Coordinates of C-alpha atoms and ligand atoms in Angstrom, one line a residue:
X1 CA 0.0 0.0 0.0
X2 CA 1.1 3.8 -0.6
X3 CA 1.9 5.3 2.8
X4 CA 0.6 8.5 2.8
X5 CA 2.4 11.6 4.1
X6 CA 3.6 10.0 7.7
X7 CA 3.9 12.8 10.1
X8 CA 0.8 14.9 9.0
X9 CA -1.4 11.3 8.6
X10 CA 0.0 10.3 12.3
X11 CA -0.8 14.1 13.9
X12 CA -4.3 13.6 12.7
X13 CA -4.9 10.5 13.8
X14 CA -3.4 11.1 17.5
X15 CA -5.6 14.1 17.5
X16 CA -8.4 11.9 16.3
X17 CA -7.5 9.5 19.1
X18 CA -7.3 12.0 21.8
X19 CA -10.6 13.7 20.8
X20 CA -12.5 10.5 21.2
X21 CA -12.7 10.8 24.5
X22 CA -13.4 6.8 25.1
X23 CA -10.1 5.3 26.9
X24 CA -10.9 2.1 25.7
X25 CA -8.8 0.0 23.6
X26 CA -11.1 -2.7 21.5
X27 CA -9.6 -5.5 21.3
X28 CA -10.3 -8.9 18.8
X29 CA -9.1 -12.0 20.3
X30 CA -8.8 -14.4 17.3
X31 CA -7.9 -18.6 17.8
X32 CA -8.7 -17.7 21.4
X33 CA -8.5 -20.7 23.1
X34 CA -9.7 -20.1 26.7
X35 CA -8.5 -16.6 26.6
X36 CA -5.3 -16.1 27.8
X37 CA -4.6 -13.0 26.1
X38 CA -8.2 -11.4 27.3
X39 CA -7.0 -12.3 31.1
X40 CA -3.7 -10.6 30.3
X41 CA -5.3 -7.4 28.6
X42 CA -7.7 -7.1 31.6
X43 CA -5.4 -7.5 34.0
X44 CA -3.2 -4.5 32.4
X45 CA -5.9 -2.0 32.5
X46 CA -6.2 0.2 34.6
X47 CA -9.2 3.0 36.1
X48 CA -7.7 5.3 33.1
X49 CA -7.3 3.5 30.2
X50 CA -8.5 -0.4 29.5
X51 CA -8.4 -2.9 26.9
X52 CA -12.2 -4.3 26.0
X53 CA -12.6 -7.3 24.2
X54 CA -15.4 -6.5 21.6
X55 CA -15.2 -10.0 19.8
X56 CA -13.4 -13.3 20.4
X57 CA -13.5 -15.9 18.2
X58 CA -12.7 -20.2 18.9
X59 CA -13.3 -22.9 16.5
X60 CA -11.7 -26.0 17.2
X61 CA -11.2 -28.3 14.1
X62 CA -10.7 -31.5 14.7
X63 CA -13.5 -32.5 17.9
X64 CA -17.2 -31.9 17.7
X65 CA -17.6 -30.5 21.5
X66 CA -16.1 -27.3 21.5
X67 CA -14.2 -27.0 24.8
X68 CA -12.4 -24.2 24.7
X69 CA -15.4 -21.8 23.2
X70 CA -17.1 -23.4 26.1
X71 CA -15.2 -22.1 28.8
X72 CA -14.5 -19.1 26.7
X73 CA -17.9 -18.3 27.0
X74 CA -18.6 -19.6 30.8
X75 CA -15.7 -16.7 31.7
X76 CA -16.4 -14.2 29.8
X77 CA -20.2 -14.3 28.8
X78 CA -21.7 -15.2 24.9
X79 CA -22.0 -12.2 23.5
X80 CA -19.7 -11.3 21.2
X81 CA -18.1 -14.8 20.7
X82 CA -18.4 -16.5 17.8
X83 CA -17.6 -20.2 17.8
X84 CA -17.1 -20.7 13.9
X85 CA -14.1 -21.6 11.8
X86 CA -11.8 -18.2 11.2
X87 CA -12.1 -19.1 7.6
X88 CA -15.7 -18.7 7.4
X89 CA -16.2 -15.5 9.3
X90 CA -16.5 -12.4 6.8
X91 CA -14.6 -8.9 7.9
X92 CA -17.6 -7.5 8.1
X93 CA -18.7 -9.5 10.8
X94 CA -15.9 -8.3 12.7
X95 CA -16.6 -5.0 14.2
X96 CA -14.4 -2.0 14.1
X97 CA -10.8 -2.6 17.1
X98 CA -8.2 -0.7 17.4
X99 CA -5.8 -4.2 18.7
X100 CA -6.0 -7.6 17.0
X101 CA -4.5 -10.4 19.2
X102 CA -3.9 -14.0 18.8
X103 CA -1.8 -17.2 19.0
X104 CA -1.9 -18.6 15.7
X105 CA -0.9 -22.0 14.2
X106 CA 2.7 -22.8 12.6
X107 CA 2.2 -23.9 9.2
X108 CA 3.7 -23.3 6.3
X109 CA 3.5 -19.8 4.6
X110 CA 4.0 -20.3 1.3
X111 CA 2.9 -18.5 -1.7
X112 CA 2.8 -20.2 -4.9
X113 CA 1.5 -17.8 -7.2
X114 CA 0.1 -13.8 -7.1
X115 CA -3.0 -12.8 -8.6
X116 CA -1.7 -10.2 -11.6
X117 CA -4.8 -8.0 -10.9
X118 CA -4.5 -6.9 -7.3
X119 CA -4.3 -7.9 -3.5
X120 CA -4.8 -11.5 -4.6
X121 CA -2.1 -13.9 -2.7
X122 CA -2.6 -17.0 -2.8
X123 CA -1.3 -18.9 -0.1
X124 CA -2.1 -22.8 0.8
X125 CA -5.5 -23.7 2.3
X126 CA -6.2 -24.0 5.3
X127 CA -3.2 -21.9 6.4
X128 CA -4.7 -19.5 9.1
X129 CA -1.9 -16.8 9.1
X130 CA -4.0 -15.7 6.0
X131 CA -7.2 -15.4 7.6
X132 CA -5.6 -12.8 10.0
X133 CA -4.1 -11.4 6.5
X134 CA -7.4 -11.5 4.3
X135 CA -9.1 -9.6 7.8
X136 CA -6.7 -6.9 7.9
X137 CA -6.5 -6.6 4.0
X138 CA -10.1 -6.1 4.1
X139 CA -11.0 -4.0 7.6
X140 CA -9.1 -1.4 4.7
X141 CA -8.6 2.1 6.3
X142 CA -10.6 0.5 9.7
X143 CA -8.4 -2.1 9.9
X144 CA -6.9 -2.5 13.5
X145 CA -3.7 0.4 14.2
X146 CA -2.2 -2.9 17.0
X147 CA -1.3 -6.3 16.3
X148 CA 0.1 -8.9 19.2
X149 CA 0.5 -12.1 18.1
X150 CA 1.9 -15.1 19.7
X151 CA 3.6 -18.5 18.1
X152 CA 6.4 -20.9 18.7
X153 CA 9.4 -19.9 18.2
X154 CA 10.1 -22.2 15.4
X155 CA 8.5 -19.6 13.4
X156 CA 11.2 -17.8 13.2
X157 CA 13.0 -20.9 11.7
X158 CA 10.9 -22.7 9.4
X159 CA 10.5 -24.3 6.9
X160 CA 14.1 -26.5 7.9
X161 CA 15.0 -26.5 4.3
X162 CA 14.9 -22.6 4.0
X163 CA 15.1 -21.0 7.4
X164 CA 13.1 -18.1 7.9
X165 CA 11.3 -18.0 4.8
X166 CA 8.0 -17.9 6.9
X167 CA 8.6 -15.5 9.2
X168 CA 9.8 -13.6 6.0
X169 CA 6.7 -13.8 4.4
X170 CA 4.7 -12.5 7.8
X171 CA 6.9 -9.9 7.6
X172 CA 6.7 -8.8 4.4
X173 CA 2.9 -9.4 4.1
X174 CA 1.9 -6.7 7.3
X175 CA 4.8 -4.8 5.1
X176 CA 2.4 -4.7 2.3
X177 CA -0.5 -3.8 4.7
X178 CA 1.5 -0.6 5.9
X179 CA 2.6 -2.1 9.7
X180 CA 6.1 -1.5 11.5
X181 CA 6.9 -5.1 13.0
X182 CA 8.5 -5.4 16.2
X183 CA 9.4 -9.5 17.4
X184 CA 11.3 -11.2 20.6
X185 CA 11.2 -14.9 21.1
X186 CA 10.5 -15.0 25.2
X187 CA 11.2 -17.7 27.8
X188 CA 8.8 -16.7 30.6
X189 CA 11.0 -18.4 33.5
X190 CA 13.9 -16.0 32.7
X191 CA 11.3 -12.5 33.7
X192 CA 10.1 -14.6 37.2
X193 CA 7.0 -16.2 35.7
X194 CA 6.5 -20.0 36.8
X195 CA 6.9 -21.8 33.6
X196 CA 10.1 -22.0 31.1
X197 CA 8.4 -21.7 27.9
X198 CA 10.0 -20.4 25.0
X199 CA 7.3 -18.0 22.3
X200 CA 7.9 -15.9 19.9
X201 CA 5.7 -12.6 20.7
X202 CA 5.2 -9.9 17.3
X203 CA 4.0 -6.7 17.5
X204 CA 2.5 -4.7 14.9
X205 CA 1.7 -1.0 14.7
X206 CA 0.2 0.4 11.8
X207 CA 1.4 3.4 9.7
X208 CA -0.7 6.1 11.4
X209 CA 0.8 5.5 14.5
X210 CA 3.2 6.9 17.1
X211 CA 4.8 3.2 17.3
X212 CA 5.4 3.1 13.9
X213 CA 6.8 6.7 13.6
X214 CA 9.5 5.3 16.3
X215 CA 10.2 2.5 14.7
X216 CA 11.0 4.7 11.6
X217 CA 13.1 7.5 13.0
X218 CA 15.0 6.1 15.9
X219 CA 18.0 4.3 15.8
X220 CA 18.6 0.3 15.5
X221 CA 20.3 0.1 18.9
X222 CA 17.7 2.5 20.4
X223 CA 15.1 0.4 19.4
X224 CA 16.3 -2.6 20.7
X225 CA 17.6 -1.6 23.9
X226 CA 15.7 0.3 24.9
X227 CA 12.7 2.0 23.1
X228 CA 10.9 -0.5 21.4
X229 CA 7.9 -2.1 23.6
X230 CA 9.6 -5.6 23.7
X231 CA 12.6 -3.9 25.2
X232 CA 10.6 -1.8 27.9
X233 CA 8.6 -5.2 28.7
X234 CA 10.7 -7.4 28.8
X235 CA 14.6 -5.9 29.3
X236 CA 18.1 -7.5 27.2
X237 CA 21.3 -6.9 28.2
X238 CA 22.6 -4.0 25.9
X239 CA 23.3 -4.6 22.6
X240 CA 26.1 -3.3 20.6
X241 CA 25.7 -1.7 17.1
X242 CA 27.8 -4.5 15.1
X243 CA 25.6 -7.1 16.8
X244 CA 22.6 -6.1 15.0
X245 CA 21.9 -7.5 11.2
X246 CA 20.5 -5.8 9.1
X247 CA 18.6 -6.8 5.7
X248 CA 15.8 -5.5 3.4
X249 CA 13.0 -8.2 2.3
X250 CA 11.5 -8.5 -1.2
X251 CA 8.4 -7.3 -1.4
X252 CA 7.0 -10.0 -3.5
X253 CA 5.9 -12.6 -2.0
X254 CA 6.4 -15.6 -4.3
X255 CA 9.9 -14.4 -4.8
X256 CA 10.6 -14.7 -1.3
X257 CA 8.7 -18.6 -1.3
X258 CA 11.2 -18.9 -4.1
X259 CA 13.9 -17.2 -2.9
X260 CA 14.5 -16.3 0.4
X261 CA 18.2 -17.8 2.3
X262 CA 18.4 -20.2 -0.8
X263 CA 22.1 -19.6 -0.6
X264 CA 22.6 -20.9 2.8
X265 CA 19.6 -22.5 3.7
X266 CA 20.5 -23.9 7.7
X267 CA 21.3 -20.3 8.7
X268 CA 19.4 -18.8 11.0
X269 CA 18.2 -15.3 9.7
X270 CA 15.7 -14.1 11.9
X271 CA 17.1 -14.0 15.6
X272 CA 15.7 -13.6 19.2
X273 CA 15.4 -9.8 18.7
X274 CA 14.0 -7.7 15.9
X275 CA 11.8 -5.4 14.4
X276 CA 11.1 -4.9 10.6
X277 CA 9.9 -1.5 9.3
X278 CA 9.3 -0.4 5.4
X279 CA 10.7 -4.0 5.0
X280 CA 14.0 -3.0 6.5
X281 CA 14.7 -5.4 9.2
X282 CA 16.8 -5.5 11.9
X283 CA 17.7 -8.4 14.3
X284 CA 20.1 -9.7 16.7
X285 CA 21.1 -12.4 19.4
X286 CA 19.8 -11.1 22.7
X287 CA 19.5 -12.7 26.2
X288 CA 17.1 -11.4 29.2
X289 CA 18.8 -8.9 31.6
X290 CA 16.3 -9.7 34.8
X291 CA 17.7 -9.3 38.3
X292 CA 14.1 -10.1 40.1
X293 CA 12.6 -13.3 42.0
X294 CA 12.4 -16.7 39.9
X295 CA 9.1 -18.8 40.8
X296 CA 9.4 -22.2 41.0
X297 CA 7.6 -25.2 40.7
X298 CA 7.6 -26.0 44.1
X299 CA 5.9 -22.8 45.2
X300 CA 2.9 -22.9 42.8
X301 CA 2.0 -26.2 44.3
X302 CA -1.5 -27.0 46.1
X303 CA -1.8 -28.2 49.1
X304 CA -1.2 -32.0 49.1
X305 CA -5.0 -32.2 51.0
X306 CA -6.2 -30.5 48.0
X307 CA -5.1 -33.0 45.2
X308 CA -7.2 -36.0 44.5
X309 CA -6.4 -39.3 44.6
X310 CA -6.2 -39.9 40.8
X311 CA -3.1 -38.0 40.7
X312 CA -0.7 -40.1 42.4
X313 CA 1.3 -43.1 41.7
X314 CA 1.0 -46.1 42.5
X315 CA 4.0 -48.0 43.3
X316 CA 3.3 -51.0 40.4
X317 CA 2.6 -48.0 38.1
X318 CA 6.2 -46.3 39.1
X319 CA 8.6 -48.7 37.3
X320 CA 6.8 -46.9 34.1
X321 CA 7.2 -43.6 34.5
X322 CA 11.0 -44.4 35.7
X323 CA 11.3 -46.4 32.5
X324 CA 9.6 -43.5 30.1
X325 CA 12.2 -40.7 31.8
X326 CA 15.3 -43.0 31.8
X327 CA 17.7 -43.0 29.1
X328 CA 17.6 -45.3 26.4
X329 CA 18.8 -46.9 23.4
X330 CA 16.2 -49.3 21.2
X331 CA 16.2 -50.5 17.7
X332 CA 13.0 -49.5 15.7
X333 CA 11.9 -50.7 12.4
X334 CA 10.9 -47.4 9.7
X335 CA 7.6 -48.2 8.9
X336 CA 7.9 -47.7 5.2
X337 CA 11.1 -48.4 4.1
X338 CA 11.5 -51.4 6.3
X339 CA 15.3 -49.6 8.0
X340 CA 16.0 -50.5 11.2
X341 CA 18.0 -47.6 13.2
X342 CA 18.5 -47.1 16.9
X343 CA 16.3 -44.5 18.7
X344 CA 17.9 -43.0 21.9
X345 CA 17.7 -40.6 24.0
X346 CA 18.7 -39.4 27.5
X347 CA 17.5 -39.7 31.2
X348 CA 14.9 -36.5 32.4
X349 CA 15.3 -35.6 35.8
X350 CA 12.9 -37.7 37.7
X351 CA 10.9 -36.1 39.8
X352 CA 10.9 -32.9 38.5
X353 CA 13.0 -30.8 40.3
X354 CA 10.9 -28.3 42.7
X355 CA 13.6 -25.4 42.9
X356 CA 13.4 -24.4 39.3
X357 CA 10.7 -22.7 37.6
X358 CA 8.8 -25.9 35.7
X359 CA 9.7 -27.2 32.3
X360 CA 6.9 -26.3 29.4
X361 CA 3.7 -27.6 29.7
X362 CA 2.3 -29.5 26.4
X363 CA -1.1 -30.6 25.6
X364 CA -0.4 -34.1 26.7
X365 CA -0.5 -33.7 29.9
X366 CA -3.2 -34.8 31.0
X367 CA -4.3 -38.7 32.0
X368 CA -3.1 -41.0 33.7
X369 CA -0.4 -43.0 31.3
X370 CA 2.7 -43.0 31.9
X371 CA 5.2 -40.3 29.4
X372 CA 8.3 -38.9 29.0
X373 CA 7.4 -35.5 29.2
X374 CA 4.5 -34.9 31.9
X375 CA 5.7 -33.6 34.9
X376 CA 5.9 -35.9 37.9
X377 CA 6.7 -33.8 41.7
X378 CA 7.2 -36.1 45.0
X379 CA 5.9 -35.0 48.0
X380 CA 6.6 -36.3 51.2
X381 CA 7.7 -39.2 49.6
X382 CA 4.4 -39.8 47.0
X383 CA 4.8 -39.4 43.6
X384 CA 2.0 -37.4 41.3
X385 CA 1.1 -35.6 38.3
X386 CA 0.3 -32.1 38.7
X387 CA -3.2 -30.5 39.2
X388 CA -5.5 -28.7 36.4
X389 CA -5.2 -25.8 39.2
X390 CA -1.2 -26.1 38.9
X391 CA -1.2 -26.1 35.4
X392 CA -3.2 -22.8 35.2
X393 CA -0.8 -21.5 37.6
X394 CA 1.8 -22.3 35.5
X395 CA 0.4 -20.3 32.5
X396 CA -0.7 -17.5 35.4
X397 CA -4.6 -18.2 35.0
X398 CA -6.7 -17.8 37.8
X399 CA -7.3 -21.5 39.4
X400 CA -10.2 -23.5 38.1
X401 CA -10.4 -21.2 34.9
X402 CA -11.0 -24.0 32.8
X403 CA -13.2 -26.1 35.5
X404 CA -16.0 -27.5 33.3
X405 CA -14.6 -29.8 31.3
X406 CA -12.4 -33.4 32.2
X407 CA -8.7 -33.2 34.1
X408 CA -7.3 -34.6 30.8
X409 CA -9.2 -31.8 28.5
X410 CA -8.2 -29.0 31.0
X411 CA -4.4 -30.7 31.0
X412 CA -5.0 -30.3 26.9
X413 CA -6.1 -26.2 27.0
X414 CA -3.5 -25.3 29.0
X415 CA -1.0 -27.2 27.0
X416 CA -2.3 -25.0 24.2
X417 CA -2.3 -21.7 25.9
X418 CA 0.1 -18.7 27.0
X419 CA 1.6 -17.7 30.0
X420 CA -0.6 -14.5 30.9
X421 CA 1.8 -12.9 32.5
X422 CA 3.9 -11.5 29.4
X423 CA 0.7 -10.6 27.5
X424 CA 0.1 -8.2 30.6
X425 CA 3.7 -6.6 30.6
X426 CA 3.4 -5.9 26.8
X427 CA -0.3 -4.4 27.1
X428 CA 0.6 -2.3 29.7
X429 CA 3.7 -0.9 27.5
X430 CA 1.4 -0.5 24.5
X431 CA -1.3 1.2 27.1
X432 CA 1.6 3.3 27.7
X433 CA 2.6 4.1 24.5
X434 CA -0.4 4.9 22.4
Ligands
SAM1 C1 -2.4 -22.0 20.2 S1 -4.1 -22.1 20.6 C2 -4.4 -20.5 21.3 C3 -4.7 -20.6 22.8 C4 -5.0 -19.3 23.4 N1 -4.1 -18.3 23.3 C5 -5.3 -19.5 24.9 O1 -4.9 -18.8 25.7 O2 -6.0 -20.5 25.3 C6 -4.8 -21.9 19.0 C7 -6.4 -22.0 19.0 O3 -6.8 -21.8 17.6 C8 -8.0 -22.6 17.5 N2 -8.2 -22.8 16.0 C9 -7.6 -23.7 15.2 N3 -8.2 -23.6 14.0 C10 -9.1 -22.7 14.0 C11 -10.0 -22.1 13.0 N4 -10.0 -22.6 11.8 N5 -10.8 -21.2 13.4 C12 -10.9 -20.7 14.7 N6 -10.1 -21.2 15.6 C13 -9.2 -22.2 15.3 C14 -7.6 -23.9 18.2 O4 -8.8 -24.6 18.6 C15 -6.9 -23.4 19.4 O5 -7.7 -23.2 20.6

């Protein structure tokens, strides 16, 4: 799109802004799960300015009870929620916001051809990073000035055969729709929140915005340090100026399908830090500068008269879960080709440790089999699995957020969710800032 004169179209709009005398910020929550963005937006407003969620929307593809919508809806009320696949839902369904927000699916971005006539990309079916595109393109002048989006961070990376050529192609699509991109892959444990779990967090701020004027006039190592919102949230230790890559992306996006790190393919392009504006990027390595309290596992526990009996382990049932965490080295037969190879892999600690903040939680979780990868805490000498109220305490969620529903589906939506606690820091930036 042609970016009209930037200072002049960013003075009226502030002025626009500050006449409407409404300090709300109207907030979409797309893919929303049970709504860990909502908790975080709400619990980063504040008596003079607060986020509103004027439409969520949940579909979940693969089951016909619809879980999450459910508790979606038991929290935060029906109206305003639709419970309909994305790809389904018209723009003009969606009323006007001023924030987008969402944790969308990694898939792969790729655009095989562009329609000659127009806006017309063409990327694979089914992908849902262009449903948030074919929204935006459409809302038109109206569409939202904010973006926060949330993903794993093998976005950044994939497809393996041509790192970054996804994350390229977010980029340079939100290019094309006239937003400044700021990113930071996060590990919540390293800021003193329960849970080490690694996401990738973008930002997006349209052209007519403060944000974006920023992004555009300050410098790389500014930005980075110390005035972008990821580095106000969420603080690195300072970056030097040769540390910072720096790179323009194609604008078209079938070139970059095509194209993009062809040369050396298993290089990482995109790293932990960046932020990509008039599709001039810039990113570097960065680590957390933090110097506050760590929460561990141990201390989000409930109190052992509080967790049910189906949550401990029996002694015959032990010799499993030892045998799932221990190392290993078996021979396994490819299914197609008939190979044999050895699979191995090495011992976890068993129990988890309770002086650490906890490892990720995945949607497997839940039920009662034994696995590698569920966490297992001894207590006074009992073994268990954790709680559905320890596992939204993990992600920050209020306890029995998701009650409702089965342990094992609860396990499942907070596998799936977000720790709240880093939407909140960003929100209150962006609250800050805009
Ligand atoms: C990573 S989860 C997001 C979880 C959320 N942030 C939370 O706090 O619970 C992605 C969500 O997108 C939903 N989803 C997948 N395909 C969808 C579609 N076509 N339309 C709407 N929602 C979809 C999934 O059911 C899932 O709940």
């Amino acid at each position: 799109m042609t970016i009209p004169n930037l200072f002049l179209q960013t003075y009226i709009e502030d002025t626009i802004m500050n006449a409407n005398t409404t300090n709300k910020i109207r907030a979409v929550e797309l893919f929303a799960g049970v709504g860990g963005f909502r908790l975080g937006l709400e619990s980063a407003s504040t008596s003079e300015k607060e986020y509103e969620v004027v439409w969520s929307n949940q579909w979940e593809p693969s089951t016909k009870r619809q879980h999450a919508s459910d508790i979606y809806c038991a929290r935060f009320g029906f109206e305003n929620h639709s419970n309909e696949d994305i790809a389904t839902v018209a723009a003009d369904e969606i009323p006007s916001h001023d924030l987008l927000v969402g944790g969308f699916p990694c898939q792969d971005y790729s655009v095989a051809s562009t329609l000659k006539n127009s806006h017309g990309i063409i990327g694979k079916k089914g992908v849902l990073w262009w449903e948030i595109y074919r929204i935006l393109e459409q809302k038109g002048e109206e569409a939202p000035k904010y973006l926060m989006l949330e993903n794993v961070d093998r976005l950044l990376k994939s497809p393996a055969s041509q790192r970054g050529r996804d994350f390229a192609i977010i980029l340079s699509s939100l290019n094309r729709l006239g937003y400044a991109v700021e990113w930071r892959v996060i590990n919540a444990s390293e800021y003193g929140m329960p849970q080490r779990r690694r996401r990738v967090f973008i930002m997006a701020y349209r052209y007519n915005t403060k944000l974006f004027r920023k992004l555009q006039t300050s410098s790389s190592v500014d930005i980075l340090n110390t005035k972008g919102v990821f580095a106000q949230a969420f603080p690195i230790k300072t970056l030097q100026e040769d540390a910072i890559q720096y790179a323009k992306l194609s604008d078209d996006l079938v070139d970059i399908t095509e194209n993009f790190n062809k040369e050396n393919p298993t290089k990482n392009i995109f790293l932990e830090s960046g932020y990509m504006v008039n599709g001039n990027y810039y990113t570097a390595r960065s680590e957390a500068d933090y110097e506050g309290l760590f929460v561990t596992l141990g201390s989000i526990l409930q109190d052992e008269i509080e967790v049910a009996d189906e949550f401990y382990i029996d002694d015959a049932a032990l010799e499993k879960w030892q045998y799932h965490k221990g190392a290993k080295s078996i021979e396994r037969v490819n299914k197609t080709t008939g190979h044999i190879y050895k699979y191995s892999e090495g011992s976890m600690s068993f129990p988890d440790s309770l002086d650490k903040p906890s490892r990720t939680i995945i949607t497997g979780e839940g039920g009662v089999g034994a696995s590698r990868f569920k966490h297992i805490v001894c207590i006074n000498g009992k073994y268990r699995r954790l709680t559905p109220v320890e596992l939204e305490r993990l992600n920050m969620f209020p306890d029995n957020h998701t009650i409702g529903v089965s342990n094992t589906k609860r396990a499942f939506l907070m596998g799936n969710a977000l720790v709240v606690g880093i939407v909140e820091r960003l929100a209150k930036i962006l609250l800050k800032e805009i």
